[in-house]
PDB file of C-alpha atoms and ligand atoms in Angstrom:
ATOM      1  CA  UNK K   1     -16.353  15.180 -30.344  1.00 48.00           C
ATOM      2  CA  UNK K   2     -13.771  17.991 -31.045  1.00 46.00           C
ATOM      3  CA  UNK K   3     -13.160  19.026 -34.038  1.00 59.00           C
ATOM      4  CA  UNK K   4     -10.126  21.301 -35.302  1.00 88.00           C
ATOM      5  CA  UNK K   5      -8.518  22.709 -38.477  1.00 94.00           C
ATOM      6  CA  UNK K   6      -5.956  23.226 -36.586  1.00 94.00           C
ATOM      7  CA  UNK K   7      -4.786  19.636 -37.500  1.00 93.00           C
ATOM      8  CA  UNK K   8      -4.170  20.788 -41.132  1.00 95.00           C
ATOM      9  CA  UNK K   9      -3.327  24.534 -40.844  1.00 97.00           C
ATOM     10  CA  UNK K  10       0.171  25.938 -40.419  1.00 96.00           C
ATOM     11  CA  UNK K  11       0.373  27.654 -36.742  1.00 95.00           C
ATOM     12  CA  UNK K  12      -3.490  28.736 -37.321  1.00 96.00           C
ATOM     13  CA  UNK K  13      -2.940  29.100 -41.140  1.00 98.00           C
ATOM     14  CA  UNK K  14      -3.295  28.042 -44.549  1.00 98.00           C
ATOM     15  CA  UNK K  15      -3.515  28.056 -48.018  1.00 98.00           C
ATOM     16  CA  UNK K  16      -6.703  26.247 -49.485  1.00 98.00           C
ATOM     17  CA  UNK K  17      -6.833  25.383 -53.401  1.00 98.00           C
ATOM     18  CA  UNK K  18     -10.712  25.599 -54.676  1.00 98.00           C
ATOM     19  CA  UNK K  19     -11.175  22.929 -57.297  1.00 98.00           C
ATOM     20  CA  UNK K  20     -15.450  22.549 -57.267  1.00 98.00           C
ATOM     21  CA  UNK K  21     -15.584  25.077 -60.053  1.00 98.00           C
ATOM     22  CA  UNK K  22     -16.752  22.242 -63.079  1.00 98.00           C
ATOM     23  CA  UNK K  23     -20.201  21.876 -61.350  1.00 98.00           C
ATOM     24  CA  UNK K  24     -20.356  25.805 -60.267  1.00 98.00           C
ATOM     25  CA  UNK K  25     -19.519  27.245 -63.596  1.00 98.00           C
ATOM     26  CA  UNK K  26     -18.670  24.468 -65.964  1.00 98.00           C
ATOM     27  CA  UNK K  27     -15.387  23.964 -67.692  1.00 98.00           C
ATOM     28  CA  UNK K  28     -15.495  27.021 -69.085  1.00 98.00           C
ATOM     29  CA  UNK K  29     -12.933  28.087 -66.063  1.00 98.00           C
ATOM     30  CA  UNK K  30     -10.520  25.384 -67.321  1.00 98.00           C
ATOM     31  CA  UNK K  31      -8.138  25.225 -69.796  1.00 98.00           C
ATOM     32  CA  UNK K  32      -5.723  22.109 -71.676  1.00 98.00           C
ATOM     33  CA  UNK K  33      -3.667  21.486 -68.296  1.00 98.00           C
ATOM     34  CA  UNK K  34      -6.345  22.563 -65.639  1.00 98.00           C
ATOM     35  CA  UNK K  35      -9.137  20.835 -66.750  1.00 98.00           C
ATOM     36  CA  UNK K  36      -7.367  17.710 -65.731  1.00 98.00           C
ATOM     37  CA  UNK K  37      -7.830  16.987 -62.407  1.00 98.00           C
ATOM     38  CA  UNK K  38      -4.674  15.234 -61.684  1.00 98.00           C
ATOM     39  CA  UNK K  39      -2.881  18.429 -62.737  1.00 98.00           C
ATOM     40  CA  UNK K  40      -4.541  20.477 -59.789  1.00 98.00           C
ATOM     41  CA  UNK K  41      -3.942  17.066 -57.324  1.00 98.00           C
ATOM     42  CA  UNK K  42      -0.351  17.609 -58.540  1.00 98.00           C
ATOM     43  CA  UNK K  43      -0.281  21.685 -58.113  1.00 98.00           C
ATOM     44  CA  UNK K  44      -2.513  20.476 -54.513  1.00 98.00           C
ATOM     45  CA  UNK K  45       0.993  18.750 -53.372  1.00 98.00           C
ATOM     46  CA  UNK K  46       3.891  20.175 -54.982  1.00 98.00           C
ATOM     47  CA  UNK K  47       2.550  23.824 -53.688  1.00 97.00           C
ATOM     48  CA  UNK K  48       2.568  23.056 -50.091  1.00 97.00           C
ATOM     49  CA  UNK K  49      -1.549  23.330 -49.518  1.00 98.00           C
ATOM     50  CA  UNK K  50      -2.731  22.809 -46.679  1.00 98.00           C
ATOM     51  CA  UNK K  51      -5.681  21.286 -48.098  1.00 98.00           C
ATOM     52  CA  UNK K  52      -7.816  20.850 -51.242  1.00 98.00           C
ATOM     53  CA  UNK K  53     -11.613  21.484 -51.572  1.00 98.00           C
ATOM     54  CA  UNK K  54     -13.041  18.840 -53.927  1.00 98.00           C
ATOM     55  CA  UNK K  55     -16.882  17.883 -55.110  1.00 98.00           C
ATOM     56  CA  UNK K  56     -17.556  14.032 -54.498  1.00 98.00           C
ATOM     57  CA  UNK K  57     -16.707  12.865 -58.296  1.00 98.00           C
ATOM     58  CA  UNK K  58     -13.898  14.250 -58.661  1.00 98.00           C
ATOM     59  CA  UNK K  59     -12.763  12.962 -55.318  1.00 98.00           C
ATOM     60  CA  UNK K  60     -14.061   9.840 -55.825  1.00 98.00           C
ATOM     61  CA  UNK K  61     -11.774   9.010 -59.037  1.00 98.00           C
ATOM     62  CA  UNK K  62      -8.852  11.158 -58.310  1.00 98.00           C
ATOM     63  CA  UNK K  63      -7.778  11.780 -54.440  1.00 98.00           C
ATOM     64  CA  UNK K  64      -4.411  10.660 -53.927  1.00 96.00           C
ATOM     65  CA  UNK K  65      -4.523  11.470 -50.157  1.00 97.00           C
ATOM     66  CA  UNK K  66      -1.253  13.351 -49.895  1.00 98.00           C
ATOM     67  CA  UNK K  67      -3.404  16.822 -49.177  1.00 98.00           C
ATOM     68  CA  UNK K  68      -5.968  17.094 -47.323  1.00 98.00           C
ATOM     69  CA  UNK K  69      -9.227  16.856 -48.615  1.00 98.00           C
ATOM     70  CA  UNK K  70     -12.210  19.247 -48.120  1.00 98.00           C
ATOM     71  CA  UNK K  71     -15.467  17.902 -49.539  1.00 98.00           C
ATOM     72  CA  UNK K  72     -17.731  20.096 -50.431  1.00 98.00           C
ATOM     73  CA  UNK K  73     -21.161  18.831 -49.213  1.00 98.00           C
ATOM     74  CA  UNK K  74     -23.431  21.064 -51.461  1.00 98.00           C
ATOM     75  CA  UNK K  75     -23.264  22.591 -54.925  1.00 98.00           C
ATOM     76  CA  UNK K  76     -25.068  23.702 -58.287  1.00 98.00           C
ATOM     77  CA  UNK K  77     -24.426  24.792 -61.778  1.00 98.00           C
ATOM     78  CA  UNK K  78     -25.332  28.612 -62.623  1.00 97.00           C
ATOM     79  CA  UNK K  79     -27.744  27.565 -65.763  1.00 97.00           C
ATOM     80  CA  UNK K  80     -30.090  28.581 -63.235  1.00 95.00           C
ATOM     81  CA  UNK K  81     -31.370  31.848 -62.693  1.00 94.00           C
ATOM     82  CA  UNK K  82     -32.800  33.986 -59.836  1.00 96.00           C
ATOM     83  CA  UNK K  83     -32.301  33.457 -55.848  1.00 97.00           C
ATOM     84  CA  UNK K  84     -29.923  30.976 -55.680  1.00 98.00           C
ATOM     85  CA  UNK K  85     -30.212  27.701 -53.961  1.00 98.00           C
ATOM     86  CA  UNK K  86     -27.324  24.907 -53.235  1.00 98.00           C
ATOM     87  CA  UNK K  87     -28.578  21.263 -51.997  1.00 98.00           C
ATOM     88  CA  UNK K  88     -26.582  19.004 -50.403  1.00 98.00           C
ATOM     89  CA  UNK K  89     -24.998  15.938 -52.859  1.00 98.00           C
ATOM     90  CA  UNK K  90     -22.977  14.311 -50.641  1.00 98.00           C
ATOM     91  CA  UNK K  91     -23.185  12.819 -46.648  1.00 98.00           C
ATOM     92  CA  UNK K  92     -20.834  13.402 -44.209  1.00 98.00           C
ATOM     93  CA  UNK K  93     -20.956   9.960 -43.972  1.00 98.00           C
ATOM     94  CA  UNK K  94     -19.839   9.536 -47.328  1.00 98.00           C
ATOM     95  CA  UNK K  95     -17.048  12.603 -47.369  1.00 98.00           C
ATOM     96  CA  UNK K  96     -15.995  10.406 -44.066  1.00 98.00           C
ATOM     97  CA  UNK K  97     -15.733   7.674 -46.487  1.00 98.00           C
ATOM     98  CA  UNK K  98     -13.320   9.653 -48.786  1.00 98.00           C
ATOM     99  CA  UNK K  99     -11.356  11.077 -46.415  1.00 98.00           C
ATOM    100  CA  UNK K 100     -12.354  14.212 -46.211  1.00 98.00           C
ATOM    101  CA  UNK K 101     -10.759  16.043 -43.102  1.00 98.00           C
ATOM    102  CA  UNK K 102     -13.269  18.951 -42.992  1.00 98.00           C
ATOM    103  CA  UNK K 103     -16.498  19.933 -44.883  1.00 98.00           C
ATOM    104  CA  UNK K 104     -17.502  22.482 -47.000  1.00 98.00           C
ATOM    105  CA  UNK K 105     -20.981  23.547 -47.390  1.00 98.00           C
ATOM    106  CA  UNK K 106     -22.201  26.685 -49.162  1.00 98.00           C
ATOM    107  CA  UNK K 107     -25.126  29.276 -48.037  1.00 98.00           C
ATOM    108  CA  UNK K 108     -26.237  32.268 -49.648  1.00 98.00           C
ATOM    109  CA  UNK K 109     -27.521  34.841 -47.265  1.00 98.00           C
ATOM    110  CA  UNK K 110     -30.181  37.134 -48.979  1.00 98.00           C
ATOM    111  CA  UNK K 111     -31.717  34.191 -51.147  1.00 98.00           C
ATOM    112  CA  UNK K 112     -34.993  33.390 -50.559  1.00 98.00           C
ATOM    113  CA  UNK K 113     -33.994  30.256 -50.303  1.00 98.00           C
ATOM    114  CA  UNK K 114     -31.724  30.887 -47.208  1.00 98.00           C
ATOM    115  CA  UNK K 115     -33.458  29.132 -44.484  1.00 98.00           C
ATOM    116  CA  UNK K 116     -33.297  25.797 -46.544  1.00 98.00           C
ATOM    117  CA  UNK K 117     -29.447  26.151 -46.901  1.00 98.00           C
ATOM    118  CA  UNK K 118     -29.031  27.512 -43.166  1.00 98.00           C
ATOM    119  CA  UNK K 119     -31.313  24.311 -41.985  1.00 98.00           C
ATOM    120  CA  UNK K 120     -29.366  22.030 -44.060  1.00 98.00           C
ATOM    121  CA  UNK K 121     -26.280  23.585 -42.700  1.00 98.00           C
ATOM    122  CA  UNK K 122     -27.224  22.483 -39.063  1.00 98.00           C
ATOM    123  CA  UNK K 123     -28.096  19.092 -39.835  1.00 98.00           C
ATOM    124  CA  UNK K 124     -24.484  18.607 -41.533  1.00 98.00           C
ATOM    125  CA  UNK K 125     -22.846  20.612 -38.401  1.00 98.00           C
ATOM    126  CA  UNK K 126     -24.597  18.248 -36.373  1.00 97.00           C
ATOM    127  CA  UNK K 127     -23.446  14.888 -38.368  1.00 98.00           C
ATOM    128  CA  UNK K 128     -19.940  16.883 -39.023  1.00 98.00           C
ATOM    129  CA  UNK K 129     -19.613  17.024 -35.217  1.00 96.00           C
ATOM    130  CA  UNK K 130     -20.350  13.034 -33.916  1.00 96.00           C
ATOM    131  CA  UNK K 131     -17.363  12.578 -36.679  1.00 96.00           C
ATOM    132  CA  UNK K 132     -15.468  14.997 -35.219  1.00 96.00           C
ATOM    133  CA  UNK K 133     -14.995  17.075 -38.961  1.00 97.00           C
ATOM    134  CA  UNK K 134     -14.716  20.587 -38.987  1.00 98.00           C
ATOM    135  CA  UNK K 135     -16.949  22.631 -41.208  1.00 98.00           C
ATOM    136  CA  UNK K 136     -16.179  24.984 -43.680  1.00 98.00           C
ATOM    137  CA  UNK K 137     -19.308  27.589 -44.705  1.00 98.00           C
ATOM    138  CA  UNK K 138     -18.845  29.630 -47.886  1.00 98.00           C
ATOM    139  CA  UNK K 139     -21.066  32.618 -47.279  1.00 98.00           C
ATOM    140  CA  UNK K 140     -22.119  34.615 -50.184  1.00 98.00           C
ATOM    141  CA  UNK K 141     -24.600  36.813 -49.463  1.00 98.00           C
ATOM    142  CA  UNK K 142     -26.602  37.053 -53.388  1.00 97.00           C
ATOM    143  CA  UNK K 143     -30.067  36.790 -54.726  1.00 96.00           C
ATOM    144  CA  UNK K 144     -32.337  40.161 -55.493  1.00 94.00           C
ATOM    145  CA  UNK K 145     -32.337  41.595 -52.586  1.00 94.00           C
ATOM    146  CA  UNK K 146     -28.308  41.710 -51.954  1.00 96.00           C
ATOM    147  CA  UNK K 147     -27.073  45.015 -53.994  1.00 96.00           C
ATOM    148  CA  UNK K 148     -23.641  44.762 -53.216  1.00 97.00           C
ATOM    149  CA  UNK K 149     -21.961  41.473 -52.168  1.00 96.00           C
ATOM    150  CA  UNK K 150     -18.472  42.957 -51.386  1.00 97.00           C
ATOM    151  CA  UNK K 151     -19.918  46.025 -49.213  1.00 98.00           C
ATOM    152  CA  UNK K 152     -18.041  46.195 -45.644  1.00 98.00           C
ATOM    153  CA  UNK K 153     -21.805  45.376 -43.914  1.00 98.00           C
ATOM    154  CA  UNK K 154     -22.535  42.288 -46.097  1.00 98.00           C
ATOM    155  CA  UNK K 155     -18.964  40.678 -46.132  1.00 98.00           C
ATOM    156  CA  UNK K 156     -18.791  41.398 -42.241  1.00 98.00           C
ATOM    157  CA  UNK K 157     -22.878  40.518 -41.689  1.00 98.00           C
ATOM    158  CA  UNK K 158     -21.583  37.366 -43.694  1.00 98.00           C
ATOM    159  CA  UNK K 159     -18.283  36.622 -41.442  1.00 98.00           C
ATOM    160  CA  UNK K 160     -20.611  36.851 -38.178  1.00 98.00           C
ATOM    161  CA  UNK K 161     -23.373  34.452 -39.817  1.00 98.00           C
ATOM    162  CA  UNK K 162     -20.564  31.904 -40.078  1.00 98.00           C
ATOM    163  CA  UNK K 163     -19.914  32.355 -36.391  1.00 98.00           C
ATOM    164  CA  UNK K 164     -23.705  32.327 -35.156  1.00 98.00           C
ATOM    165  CA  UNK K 165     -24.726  28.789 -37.283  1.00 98.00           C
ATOM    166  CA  UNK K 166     -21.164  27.431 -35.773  1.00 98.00           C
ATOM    167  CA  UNK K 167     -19.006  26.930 -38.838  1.00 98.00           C
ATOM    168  CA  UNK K 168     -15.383  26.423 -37.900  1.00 98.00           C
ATOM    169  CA  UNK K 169     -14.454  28.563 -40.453  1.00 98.00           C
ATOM    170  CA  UNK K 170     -16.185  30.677 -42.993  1.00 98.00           C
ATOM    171  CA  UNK K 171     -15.199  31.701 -46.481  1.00 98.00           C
ATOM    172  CA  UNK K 172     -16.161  35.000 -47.622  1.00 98.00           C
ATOM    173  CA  UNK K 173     -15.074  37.711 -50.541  1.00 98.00           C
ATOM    174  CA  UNK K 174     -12.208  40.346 -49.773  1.00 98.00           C
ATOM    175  CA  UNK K 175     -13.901  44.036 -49.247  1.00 97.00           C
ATOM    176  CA  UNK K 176     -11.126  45.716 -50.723  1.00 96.00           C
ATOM    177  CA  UNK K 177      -9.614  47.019 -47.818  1.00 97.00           C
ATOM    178  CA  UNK K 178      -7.697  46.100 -44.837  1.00 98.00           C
ATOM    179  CA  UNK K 179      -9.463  48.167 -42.494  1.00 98.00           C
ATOM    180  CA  UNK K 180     -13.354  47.143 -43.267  1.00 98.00           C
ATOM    181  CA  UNK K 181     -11.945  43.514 -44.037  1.00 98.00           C
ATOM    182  CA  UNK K 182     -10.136  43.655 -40.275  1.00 98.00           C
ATOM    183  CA  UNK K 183     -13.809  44.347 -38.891  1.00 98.00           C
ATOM    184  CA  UNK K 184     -15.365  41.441 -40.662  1.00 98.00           C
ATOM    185  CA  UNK K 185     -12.470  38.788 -39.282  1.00 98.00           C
ATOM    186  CA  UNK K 186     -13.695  40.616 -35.971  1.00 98.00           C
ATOM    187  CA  UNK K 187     -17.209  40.016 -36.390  1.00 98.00           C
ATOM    188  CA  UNK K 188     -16.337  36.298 -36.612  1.00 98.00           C
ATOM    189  CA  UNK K 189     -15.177  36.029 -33.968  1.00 98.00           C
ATOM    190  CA  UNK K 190     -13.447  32.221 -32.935  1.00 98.00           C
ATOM    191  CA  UNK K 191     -14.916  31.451 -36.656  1.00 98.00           C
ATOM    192  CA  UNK K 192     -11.324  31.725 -38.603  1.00 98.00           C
ATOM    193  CA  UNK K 193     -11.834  33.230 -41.701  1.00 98.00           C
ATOM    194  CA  UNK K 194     -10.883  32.639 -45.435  1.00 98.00           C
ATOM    195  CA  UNK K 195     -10.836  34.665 -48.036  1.00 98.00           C
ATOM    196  CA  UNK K 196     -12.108  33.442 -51.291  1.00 97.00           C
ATOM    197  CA  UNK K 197     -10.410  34.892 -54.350  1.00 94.00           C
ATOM    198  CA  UNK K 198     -12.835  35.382 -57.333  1.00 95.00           C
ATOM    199  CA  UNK K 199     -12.226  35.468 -60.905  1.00 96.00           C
ATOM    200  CA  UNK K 200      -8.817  36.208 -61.568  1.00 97.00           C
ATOM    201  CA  UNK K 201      -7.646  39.829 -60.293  1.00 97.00           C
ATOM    202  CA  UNK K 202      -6.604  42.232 -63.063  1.00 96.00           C
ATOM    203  CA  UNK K 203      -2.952  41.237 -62.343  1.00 97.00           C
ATOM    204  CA  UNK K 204      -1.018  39.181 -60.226  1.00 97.00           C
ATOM    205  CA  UNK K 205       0.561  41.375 -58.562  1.00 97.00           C
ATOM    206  CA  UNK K 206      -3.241  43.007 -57.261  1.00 97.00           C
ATOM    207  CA  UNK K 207      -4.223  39.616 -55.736  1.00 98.00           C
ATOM    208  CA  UNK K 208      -1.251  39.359 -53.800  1.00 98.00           C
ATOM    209  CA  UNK K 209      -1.907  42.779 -52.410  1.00 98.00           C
ATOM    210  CA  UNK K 210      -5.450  40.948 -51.537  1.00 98.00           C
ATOM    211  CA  UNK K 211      -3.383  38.187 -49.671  1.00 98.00           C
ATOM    212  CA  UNK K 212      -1.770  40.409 -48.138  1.00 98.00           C
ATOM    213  CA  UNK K 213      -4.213  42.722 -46.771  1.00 98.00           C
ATOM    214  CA  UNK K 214      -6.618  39.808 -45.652  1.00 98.00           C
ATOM    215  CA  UNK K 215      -3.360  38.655 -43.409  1.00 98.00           C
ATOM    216  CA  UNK K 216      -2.687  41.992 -41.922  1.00 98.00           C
ATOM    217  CA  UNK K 217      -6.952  41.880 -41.032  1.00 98.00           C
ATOM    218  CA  UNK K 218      -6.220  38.781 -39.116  1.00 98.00           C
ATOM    219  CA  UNK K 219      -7.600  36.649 -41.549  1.00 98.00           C
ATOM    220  CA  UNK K 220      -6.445  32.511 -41.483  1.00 98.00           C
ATOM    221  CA  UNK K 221      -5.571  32.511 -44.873  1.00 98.00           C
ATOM    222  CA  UNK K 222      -7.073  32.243 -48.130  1.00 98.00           C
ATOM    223  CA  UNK K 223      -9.267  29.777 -50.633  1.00 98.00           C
ATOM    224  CA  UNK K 224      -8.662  30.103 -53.576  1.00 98.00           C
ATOM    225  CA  UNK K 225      -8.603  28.842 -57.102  1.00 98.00           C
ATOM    226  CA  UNK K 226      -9.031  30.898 -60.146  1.00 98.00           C
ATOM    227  CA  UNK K 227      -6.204  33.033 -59.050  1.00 98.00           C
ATOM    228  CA  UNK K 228      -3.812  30.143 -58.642  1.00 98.00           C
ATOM    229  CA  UNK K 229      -3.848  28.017 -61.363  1.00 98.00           C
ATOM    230  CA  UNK K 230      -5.483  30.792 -63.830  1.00 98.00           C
ATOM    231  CA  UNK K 231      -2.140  32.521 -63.416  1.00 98.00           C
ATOM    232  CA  UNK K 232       0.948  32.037 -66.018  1.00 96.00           C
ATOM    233  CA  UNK K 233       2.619  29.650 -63.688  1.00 97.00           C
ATOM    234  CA  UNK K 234       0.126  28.185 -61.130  1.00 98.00           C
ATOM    235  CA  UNK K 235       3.141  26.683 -59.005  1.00 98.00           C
ATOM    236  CA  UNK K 236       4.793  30.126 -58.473  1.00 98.00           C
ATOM    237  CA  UNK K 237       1.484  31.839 -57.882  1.00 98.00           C
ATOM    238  CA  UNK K 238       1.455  28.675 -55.216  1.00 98.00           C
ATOM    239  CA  UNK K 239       4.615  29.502 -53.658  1.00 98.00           C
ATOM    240  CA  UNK K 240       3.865  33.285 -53.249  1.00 98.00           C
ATOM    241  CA  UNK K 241       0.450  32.871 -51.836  1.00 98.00           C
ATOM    242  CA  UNK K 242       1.752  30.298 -49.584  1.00 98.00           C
ATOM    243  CA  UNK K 243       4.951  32.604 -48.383  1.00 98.00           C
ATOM    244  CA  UNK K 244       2.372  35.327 -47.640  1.00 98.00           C
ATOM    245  CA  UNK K 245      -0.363  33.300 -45.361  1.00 98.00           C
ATOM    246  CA  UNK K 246       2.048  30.859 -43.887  1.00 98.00           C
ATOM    247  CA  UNK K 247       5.506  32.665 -43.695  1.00 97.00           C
ATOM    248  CA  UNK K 248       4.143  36.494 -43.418  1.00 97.00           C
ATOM    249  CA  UNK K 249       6.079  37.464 -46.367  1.00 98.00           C
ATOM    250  CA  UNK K 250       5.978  40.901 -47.643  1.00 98.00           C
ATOM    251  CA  UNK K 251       4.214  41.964 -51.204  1.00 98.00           C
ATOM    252  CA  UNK K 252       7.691  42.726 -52.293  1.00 97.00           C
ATOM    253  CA  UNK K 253       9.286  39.642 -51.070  1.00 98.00           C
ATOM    254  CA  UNK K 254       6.471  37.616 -52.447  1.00 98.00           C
ATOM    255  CA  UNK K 255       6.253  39.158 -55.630  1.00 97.00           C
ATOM    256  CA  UNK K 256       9.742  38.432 -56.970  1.00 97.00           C
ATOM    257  CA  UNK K 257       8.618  34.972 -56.779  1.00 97.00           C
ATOM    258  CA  UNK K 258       6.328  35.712 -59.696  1.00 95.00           C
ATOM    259  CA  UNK K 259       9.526  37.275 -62.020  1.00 86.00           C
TER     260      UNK K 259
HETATM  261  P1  FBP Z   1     -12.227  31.149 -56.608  1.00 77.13           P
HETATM  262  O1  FBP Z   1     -11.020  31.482 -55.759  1.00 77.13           O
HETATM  263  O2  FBP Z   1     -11.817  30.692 -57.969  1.00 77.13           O
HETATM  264  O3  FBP Z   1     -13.220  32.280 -56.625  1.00 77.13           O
HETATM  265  O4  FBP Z   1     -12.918  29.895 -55.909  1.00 77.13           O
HETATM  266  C1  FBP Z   1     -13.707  30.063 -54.762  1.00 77.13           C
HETATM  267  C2  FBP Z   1     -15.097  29.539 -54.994  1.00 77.13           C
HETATM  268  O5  FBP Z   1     -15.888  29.694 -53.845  1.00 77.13           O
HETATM  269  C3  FBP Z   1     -15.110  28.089 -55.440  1.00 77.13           C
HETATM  270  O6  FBP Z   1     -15.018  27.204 -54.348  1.00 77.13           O
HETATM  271  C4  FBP Z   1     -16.399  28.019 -56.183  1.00 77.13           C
HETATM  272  O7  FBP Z   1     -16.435  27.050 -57.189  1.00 77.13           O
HETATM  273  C5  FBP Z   1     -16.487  29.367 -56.818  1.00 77.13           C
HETATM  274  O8  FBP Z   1     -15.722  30.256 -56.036  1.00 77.13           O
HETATM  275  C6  FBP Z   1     -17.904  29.843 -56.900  1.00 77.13           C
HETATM  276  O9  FBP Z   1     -17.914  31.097 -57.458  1.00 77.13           O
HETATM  277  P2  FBP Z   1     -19.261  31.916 -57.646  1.00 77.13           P
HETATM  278  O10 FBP Z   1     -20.252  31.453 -56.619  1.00 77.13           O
HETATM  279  O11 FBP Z   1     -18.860  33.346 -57.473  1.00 77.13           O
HETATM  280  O12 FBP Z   1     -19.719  31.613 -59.023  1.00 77.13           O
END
């Protein structure tokens, strides 16, 4: 069966809100309104995103069903150390269940634990395709022997992974530049590519220049969650992000939004 993103993106683009961080990193990410799920289902809606990537739990008790829903397949906490290694938690059968209208699954390229996450990968691509869901693969090249994870050659060996194990679209960290980022969106090739934002960027103004430099690369948009609804006013920060990926605004334009 077929399977598209096309069904949820905006003429090929789109704005995706990251929400899985209590199992990656805790609540620590969180504060009094964001810890509250219903205020990022809320923030989901009200800022025009095109979808909203969500771990099984919080899915299960809070999905309203007026954004899309990405279910992330596969997660762990970081109270472990060394090579990192995500299992799947979740079927597609069961994300099918919920509503999910794409999949997320994470890999880490450079663990020695990559062949179990790029196997696991192919059974869900498999399962994702007889429902006809599109996957999502967050690639983050880590583990001992991965120096730099934002390097032009990882990010772009990590775009072109996404393409060769068939994700629909991948999800990888911003190089810092248009020109080396432009390369990696290449290396991808008909995998559309995602950029996902990190902890929050020394201002606001800096991670729009991010959004805006992953557009001009010819990226599909941008994942993101820290960035969004860390900043002073999450719906703003929303609307600015959203101008830029969907619209093509300018920096300038965009950033008045944030006065
Ligand atoms: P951010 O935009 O906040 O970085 O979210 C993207 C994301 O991939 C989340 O989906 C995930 O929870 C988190 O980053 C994982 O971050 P890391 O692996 O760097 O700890």
């Amino acid at each position: 069966m077929a399977t598209s993103l096309d069904s949820f993106l905006t003429n090929g683009r789109g704005v995706l809100l990251a929400y899985d961080h209590g199992l990656e990193h805790g609540p620590s990410d969180f504060n009094g309104s964001t810890v509250d799920p219903e205020f990022i289902l809320n923030l989901a809606s009200k800022g025009g995103f095109n979808g909203i990537v969500l771990q099984r739990g919080v899915a299960e008790r809070y999905y309203d069903g007026k954004v899309p829903l990405i279910l992330k397949l596969n997660g762990k906490t970081n109270l472990v150390q060394g090579d990192p290694v995500s299992r799947q938690i979740c079927s597609v059968e069961e994300a099918a269940e919920l509503g999910a209208k794409a999949l997320g699954y994470t890999i880490y390229p450079g663990s020695i634990h990559e062949g179990l996450m790029l196997h696991e990968f192919g059974k869900v691509r498999k399962d994702a395709g007889r429902r006809g869901l599109p996957t999502i693969a967050w690639i983050y090249p880590r583990g001992r022997s991965v120096m730099n994870d934002v390097s032009p050659e990882v990010v772009a060996y990590a775009a072109r992974i996404g393409l060769e194990i068939g994700a629909d679209a991948v999800k990888i960290k911003y190089t810092g530049d248009v020109e080396s980022f432009r390369w990696a969106v290449r290396s991808a090739g008909k995998t559309k590519v995602f950029m996902s934002g990190g902890p929050k960027a020394d201002s606001e103004v800096e991670f729009l220049r991010q959004v805006c430099g992953v557009m001009e690369a010819g990226a599909a948009g941008v994942a993101v969650g820290r960035n969004v609804w860390q900043s002073h006013d999450p719906f703003k920060m929303s609307e600015a992000v959203r101008r830029i990926v969907v619209d093509r605004w300018s920096l300038n334009e965009a950033q008045r939004l944030l006065a």
